[in-house]
Structures are given as structure tokens and as C-alpha cells.
C-alpha positions as a printed NumPy array, in Angstrom:
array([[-11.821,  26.104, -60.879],
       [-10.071,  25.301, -57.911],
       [-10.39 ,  27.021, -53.98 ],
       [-10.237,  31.101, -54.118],
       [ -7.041,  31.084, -51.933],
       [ -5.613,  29.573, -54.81 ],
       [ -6.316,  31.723, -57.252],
       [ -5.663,  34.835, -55.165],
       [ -2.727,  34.11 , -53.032],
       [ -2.723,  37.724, -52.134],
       [ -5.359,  37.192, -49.567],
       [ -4.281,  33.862, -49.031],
       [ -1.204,  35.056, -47.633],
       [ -2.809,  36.996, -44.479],
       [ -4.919,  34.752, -43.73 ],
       [ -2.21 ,  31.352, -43.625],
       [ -0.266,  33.829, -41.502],
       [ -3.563,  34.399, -38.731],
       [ -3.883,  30.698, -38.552],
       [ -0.357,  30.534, -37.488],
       [ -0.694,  33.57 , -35.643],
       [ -3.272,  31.965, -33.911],
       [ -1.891,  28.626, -33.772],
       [  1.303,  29.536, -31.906],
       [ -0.88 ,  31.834, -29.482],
       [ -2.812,  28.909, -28.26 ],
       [  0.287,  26.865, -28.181],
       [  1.375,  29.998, -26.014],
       [ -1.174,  29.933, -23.81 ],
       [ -1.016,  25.895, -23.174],
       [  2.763,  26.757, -22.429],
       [  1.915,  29.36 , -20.292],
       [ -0.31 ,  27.39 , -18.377],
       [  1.199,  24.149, -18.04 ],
       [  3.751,  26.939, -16.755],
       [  1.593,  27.595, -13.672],
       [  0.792,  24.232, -12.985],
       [  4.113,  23.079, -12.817],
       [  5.168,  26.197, -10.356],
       [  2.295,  25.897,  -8.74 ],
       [  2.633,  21.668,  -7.88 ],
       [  6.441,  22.085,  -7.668],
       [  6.239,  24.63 ,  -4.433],
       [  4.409,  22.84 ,  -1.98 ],
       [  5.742,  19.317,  -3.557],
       [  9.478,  20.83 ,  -2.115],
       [  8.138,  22.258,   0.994],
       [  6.548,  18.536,   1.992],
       [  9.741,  16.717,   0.115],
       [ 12.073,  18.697,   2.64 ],
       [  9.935,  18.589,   5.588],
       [  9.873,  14.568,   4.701],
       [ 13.422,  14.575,   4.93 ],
       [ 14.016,  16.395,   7.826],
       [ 12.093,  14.258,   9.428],
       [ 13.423,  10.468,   7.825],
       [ 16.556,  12.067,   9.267],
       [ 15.487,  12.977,  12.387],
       [ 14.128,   9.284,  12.998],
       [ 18.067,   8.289,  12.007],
       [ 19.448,  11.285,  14.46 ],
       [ 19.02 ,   9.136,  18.171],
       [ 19.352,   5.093,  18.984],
       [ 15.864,   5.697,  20.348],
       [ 14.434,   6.117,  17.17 ],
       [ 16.448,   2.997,  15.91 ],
       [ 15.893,   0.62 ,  18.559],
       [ 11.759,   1.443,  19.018],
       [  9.518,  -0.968,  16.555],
       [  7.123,   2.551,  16.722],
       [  9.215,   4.984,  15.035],
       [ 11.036,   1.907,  12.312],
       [  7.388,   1.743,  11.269],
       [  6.727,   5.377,  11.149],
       [ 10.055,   5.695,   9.284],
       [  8.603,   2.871,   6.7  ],
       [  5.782,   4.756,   6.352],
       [  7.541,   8.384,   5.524],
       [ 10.029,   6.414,   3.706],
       [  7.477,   4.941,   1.083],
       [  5.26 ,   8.49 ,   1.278],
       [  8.29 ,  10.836,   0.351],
       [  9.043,   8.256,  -2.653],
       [  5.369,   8.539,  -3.312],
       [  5.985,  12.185,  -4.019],
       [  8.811,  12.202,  -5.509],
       [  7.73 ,   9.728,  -8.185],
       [  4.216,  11.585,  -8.355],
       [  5.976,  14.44 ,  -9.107],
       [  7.955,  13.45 , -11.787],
       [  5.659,  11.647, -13.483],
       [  3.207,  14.664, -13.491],
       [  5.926,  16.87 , -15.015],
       [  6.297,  14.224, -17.8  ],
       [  2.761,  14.24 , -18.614],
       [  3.132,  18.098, -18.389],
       [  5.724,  18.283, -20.683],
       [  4.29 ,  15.624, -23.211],
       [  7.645,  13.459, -22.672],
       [  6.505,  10.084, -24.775],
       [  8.909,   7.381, -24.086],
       [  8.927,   3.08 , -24.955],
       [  6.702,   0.735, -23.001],
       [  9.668,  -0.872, -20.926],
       [ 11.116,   3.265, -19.8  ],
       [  7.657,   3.48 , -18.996],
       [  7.101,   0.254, -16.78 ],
       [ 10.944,   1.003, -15.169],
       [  9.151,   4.305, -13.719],
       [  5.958,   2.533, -13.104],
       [  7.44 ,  -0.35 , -10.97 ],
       [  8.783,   2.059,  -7.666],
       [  5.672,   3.972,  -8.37 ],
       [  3.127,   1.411,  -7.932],
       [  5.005,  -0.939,  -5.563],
       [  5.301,   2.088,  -2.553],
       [  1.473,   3.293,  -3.355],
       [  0.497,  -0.892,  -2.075],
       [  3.289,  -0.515,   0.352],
       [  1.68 ,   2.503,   2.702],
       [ -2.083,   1.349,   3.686],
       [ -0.262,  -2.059,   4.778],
       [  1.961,  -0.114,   6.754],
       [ -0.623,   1.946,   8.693],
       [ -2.425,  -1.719,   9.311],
       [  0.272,  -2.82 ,  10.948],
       [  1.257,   0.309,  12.701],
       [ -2.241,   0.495,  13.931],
       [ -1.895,  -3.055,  15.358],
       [  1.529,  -2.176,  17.142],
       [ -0.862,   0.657,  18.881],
       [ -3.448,  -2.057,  19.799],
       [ -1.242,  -4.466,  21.954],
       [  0.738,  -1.621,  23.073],
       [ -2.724,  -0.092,  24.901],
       [ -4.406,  -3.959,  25.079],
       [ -1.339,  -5.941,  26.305],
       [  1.169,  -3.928,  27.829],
       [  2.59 ,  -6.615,  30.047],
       [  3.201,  -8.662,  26.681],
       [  4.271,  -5.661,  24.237],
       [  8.008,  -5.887,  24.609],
       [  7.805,  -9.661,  23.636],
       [  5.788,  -9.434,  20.865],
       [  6.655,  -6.566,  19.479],
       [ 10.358,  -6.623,  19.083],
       [ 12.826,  -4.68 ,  16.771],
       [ 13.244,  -8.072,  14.402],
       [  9.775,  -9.057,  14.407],
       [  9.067,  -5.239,  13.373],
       [ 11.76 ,  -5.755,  10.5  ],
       [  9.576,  -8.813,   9.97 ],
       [  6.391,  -7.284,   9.068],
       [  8.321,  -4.131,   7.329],
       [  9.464,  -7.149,   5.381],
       [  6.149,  -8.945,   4.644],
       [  4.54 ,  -5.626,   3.872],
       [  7.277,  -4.869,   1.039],
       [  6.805,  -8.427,  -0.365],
       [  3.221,  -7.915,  -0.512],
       [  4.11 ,  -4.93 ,  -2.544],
       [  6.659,  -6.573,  -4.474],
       [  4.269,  -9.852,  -5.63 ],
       [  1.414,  -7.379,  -6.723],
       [  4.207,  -5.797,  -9.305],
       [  5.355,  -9.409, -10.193],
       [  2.195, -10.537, -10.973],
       [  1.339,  -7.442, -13.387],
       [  4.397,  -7.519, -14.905],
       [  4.01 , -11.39 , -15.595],
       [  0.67 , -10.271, -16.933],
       [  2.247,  -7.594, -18.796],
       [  4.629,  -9.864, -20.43 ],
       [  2.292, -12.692, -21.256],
       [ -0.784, -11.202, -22.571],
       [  0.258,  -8.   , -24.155],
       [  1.671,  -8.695, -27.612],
       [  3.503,  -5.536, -27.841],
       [  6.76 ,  -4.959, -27.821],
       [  8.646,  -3.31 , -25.16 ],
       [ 10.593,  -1.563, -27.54 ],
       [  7.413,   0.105, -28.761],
       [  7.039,   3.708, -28.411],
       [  4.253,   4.953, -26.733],
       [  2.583,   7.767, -28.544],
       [  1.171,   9.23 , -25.102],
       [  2.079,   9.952, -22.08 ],
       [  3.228,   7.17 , -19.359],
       [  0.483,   5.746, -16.992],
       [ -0.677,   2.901, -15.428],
       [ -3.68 ,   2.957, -17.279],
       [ -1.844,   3.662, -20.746],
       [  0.63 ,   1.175, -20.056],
       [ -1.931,  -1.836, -18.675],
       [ -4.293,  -1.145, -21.808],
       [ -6.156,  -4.945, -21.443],
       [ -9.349,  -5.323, -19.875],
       [ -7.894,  -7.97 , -17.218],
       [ -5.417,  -5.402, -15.962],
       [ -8.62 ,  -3.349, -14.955],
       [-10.121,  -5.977, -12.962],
       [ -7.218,  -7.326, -11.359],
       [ -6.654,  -3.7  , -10.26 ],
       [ -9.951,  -3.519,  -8.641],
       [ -9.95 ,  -6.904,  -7.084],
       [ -6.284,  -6.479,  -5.482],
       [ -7.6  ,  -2.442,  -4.251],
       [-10.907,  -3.928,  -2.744],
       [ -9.284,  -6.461,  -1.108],
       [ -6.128,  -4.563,  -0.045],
       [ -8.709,  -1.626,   1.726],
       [-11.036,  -4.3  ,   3.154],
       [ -8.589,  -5.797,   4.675],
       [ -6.607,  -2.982,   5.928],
       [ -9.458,  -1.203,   6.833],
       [-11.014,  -4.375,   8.751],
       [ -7.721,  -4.153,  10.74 ],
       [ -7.43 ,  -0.457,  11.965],
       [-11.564,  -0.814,  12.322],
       [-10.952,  -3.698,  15.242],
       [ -8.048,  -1.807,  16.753],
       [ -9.689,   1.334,  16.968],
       [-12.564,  -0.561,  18.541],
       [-10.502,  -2.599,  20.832],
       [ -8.191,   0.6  ,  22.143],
       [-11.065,   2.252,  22.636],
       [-12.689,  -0.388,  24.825],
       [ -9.457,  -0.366,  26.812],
       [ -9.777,   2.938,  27.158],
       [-12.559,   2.684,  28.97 ],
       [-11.294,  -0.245,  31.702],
       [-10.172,   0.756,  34.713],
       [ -7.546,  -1.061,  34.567],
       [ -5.745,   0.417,  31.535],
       [ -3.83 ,   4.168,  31.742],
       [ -6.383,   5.726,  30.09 ],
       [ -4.414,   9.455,  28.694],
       [ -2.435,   6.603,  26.695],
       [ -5.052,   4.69 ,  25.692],
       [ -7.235,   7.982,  24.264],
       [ -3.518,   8.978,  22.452],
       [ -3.575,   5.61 ,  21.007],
       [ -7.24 ,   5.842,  19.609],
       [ -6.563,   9.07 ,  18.232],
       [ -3.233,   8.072,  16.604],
       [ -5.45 ,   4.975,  15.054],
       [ -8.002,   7.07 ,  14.229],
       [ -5.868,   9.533,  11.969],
       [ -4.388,   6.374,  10.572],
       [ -8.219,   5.229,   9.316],
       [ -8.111,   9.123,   7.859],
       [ -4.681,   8.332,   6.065],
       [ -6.187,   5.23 ,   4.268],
       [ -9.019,   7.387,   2.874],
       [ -6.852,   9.332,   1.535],
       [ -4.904,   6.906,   0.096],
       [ -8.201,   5.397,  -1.28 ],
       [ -9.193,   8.978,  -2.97 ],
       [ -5.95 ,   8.728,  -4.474],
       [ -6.335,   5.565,  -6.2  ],
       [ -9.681,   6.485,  -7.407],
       [ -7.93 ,   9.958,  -9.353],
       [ -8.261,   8.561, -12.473],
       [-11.646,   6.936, -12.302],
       [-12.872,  10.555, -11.144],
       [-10.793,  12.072, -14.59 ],
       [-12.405,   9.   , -17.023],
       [-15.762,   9.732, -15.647],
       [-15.266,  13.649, -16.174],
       [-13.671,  13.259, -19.159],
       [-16.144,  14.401, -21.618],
       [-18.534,  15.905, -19.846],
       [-16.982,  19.027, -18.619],
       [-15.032,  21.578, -21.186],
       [-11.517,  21.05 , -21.94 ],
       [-10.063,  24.128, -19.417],
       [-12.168,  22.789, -16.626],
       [-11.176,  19.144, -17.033],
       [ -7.352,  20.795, -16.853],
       [ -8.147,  22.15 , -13.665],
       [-10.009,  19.522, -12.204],
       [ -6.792,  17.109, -12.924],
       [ -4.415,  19.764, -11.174],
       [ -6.721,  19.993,  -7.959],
       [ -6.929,  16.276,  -7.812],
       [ -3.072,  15.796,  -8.119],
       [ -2.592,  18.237,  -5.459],
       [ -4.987,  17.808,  -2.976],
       [ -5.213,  13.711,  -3.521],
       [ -1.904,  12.794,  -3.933],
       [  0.761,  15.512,  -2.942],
       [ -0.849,  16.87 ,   0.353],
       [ -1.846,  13.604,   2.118],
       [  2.153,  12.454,   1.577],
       [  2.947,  14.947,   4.415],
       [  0.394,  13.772,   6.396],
       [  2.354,  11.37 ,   8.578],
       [  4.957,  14.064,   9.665],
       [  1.748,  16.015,  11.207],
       [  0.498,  13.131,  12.556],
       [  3.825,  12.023,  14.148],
       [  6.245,  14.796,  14.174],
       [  3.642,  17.35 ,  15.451],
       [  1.968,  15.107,  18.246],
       [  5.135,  13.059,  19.452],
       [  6.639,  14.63 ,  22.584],
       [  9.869,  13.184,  21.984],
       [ 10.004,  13.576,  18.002],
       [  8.706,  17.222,  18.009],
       [ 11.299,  19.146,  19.705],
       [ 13.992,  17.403,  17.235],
       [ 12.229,  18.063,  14.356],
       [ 11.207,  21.688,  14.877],
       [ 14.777,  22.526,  16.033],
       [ 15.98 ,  20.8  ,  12.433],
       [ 13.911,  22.47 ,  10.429],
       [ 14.589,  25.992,  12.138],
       [ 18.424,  24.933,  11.828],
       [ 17.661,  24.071,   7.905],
       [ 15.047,  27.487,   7.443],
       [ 18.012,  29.42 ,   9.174],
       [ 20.527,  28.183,   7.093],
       [ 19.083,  28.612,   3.617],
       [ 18.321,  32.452,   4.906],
       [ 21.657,  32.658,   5.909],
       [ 22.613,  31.586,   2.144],
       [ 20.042,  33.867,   0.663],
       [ 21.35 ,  36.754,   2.435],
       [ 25.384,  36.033,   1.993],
       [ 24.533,  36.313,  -2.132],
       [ 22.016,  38.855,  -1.945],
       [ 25.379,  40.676,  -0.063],
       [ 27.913,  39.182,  -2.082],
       [ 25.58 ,  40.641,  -5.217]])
């Protein structure tokens, strides 16, 4: 005798028809919720993506802003934060979304991803160190720091980030047998993507060594702007501006560090916490780890700077007044 839904397909019927029932309401729900998240990411990921811009453009509005080695590395900096978001962004609506695509898709949306996430705590060391001789050697700052040595060292810092995404993908290519044609049954990630053990440890070597050494860096300016500060000889409102600004800057590269650790936080929760829970977890992390501290700089900068924050608050009142103006011309027009 075989199964009794099989000999009474009667009452097999109803019940094939609650699993599906019940199937396609749980699919509902996921829906629903990945729903949320995605509203709920995408809001303040547009409100920091335009305040971003208004302020990239606002460093591109005066010659000042061109011609001053402070505000080419600030723009750097917001530069390779608002591409930050932008690629964090779209890479969490592909996971959302389940989008699967081949290993070489997946390493062309890596490469921009990876290469400005290296290229921002090498940017605050080096903005940190322009504030050190400008407070330590102010006699000497306008021959030292100069508009082509600051290309310079916006140069070095991208070629830093550049050889760190050479040397994975010459690992990539080398060691991994795969094809790139291959397509990836889940989603796209640097740690589904670099899958061998050696890709793991050269990850935590370069990230040790890339926070040591940054952090060393804004650790001895800090120390040595705030000794200034406290010689007579130095102006000292300028010097205690200057220890601040390095100060938020040792803030920034925690956060950057808590960002890097996201998915060593989700690995080690993963398991041990229900499946809802872990869900949430990964949403709070994304937003508060990776999205928020990308607007840090314009607070920082745009916010503190005397000369920067009257430009920027009168752009983004001309922009806020603008898309008001829009909203109320078709709710008219309607």
C-alpha cells in the first residue's frame, strides 16, 4: 500500500493547496520585508548621497577650494566616501533581491568597491599630517605642502589602493581554478567571491597593517598638535581646532574599522541567533556601520569650516527649495 494521500486524493487536494498557501505567504512576508529594508536603507542612503554631492560641488564652486591642498584632500576623502555608498548600496539591494550573477560581473563590482574602502583611512592619515605641519611648522607649510605635492600623495594613496586590488586579483586568477564564466549560485561578496583560505589571511594582514599604520600616524599628530598647543609660541584657538579636527579623524578610522569587521560580526552570529534576528542584526550593521559614517566628513568639514559652511547650507537650502518648488508646481498642476 502506498502513502494515504495517494489513495485519497480528496484530502490530498486541501492539504497540497495549504502548503502552497503557506508557502507563498512566507514568500510574502520575506517580500514584504526585504520591502522595508530596502525603503528603509534607501532614505537616509539619498539624504547622505545628496548632501555628499552638494558638498563635492561646493568644494568645485570657488578657486579657493581648488587651489588649498586642505579642501583637495577633503574632496578625496568625500569623493571616495560618496562612492563608498553608492556601491554599498547597490550591492545591498543585490543581495536583497537575490540577483546571482558570474564570478568576473561579480569581481567588476567588487574592484571600485574594495579599492575606495583602502583608499579613505589613507586619506585621513595624510589629511591628519597636513593638520600637523600646518599647527607644528607654519613658517614651512606653504613649501611643503603645496597643491602638486598634495596631488602627489592623493596619488600615492590611490596606488596603494590600486596594488592591494592587483594583488587579489592576481591571486584570484592564479589560485582559483574556477572559471570566470562560472555562475555564482549566491549572492556577490568579497567573501563569496575570495572563497580560499589565503584570501582570508591576506585580508587580515593588509587591514592590520593598513590601521596600524594609519592609526600610528593620526596617534603622533594628535600628540604633536596637541603639544603645540600648549607652547606659547604657537596660536593656540588654531592649534585646539586642529586637534579636534585630528581627533574626529581617529573617530572616522574606527568607523571605518567597524565596517570592515561587518562580516566577521555576521559569521560569528550566524548560527547562534534565530533567523529574523540575524536579518535584523545585518540591516542595523549595514546602516549604522557603513551608510552613516559615509556622511561623516561633510559634518566634520562642512559643519565646522567657517568658510565651507555658509556655501554649503545656502546650496542645500537652494536644492531643498527647489525640489519643494517642484513638488508643489505638480501637486498644482494635478
Amino acid at each position: 500500500m502506498g502513502p494515504p494521500y495517494i489513495l485519497n486524493s480528496d484530502r490530498a487536494m486541501p492539504n497540497d493547496f495549504q502548503l502552497q498557501q503557506n508557502s507563498s505567504t512566507t514568500n510574502g512576508n520575506r517580500e514584504n520585508k526585504s520591502g522595508v529594508y530596502v525603503v528603509v536603507s534607501f532614505i537616509p542612503c539619498v539624504i547622505f548621497l545628496y548632501i555628499n554631492c552638494v558638498m563635492l560641488y561646493t568644494l568645485r564652486s570657488k578657486p579657493v577650494f581648488r587651489e588649498t591642498s586642505r579642501y583637495l584632500l577633503l574632496y578625496n576623502l568625500l569623493l571616495a566616501e560618496t562612492l563608498q555608498m553608492i556601491l554599498a548600496q547597490i550591492m545591498f539591494l543585490l543581495a536583497v533581491g537575490l540577483v546571482f550573477m558570474t564570478r568576473l560581473v561579480c569581481l567588476l563590482v567588487l574592484i571600485p568597491a574594495i579599492i575606495t574602502t583602502v583608499t579613505s583611512p589613507f586619506s585621513l592619515a595624510v589629511m591628519s599630517l597636513e593638520r600637523y605641519v600646518a599647527v607644528c611648522f607654519p613658517l614651512r607649510y606653504a613649501c611643503i605642502v603645496t597643491v602638486p605635492t598634495t596631488y602627489g600623495a592623493i596619488a600615492v594613496v590611490w596606488a596603494i589602493s590600486y596594488a592591494n586590488m592587483l594583488i587579489r586579483v592576481i591571486m584570484l586568477t592564479t589560485l582559483d581554478s574556477r572559471p570566470f564564466g562560472q555562475f555564482m549560485g549566491i549572492i556577490c561578496a568579497k567573501s563569496t567571491l575570495f572563497q580560499l583560505k589565503i584570501f582570508s589571511e591576506f585580508e587580515s594582514g593588509f587591514v592590520c597593517a593598513e590601521f596600524v599604520s594609519v592609526g600610528l600616524i593620526i596617534i603622533l599628530s594628535y600628540v604633536g598638535v596637541m603639544v603645540a598647543a600648549k607652547a606659547a609660541s604657537t596660536d593656540r584657538l588654531s592649534a585646539n581646532k586642529a586637534s579636534k579636527t585630528v581627533l574626529l579623524h581617529m573617530i572616522q578610522l574606527g568607523l571605518s574599522l567597524s565596517s570592515t569587521l561587518v562580516n566577521t560580526i555576521l559569521t560569528g552570529l550566524h548560527g547562534k541567533v534565530d533567523a529574523i534576528t540575524f536579518r535584523h542584526l545585518r540591516f542595523s550593521l549595514f546602516v549604522c556601520l557603513i551608510i552613516l559614517p559615509r556622511c561623516l566628513s561633510c559634518l566634520i568639514y562642512g559643519l565646522r569650516d567657517q568658510i565651507i559652511r555658509p556655501i554649503l547650507i545656502r546650496h542645500l537650502r537652494l536644492g531643498i527649495n527647489c525640489e519643494i518648488f517642484k513638488f508643489y508646481t505638480q501637486y498644482i498642476n494635478q
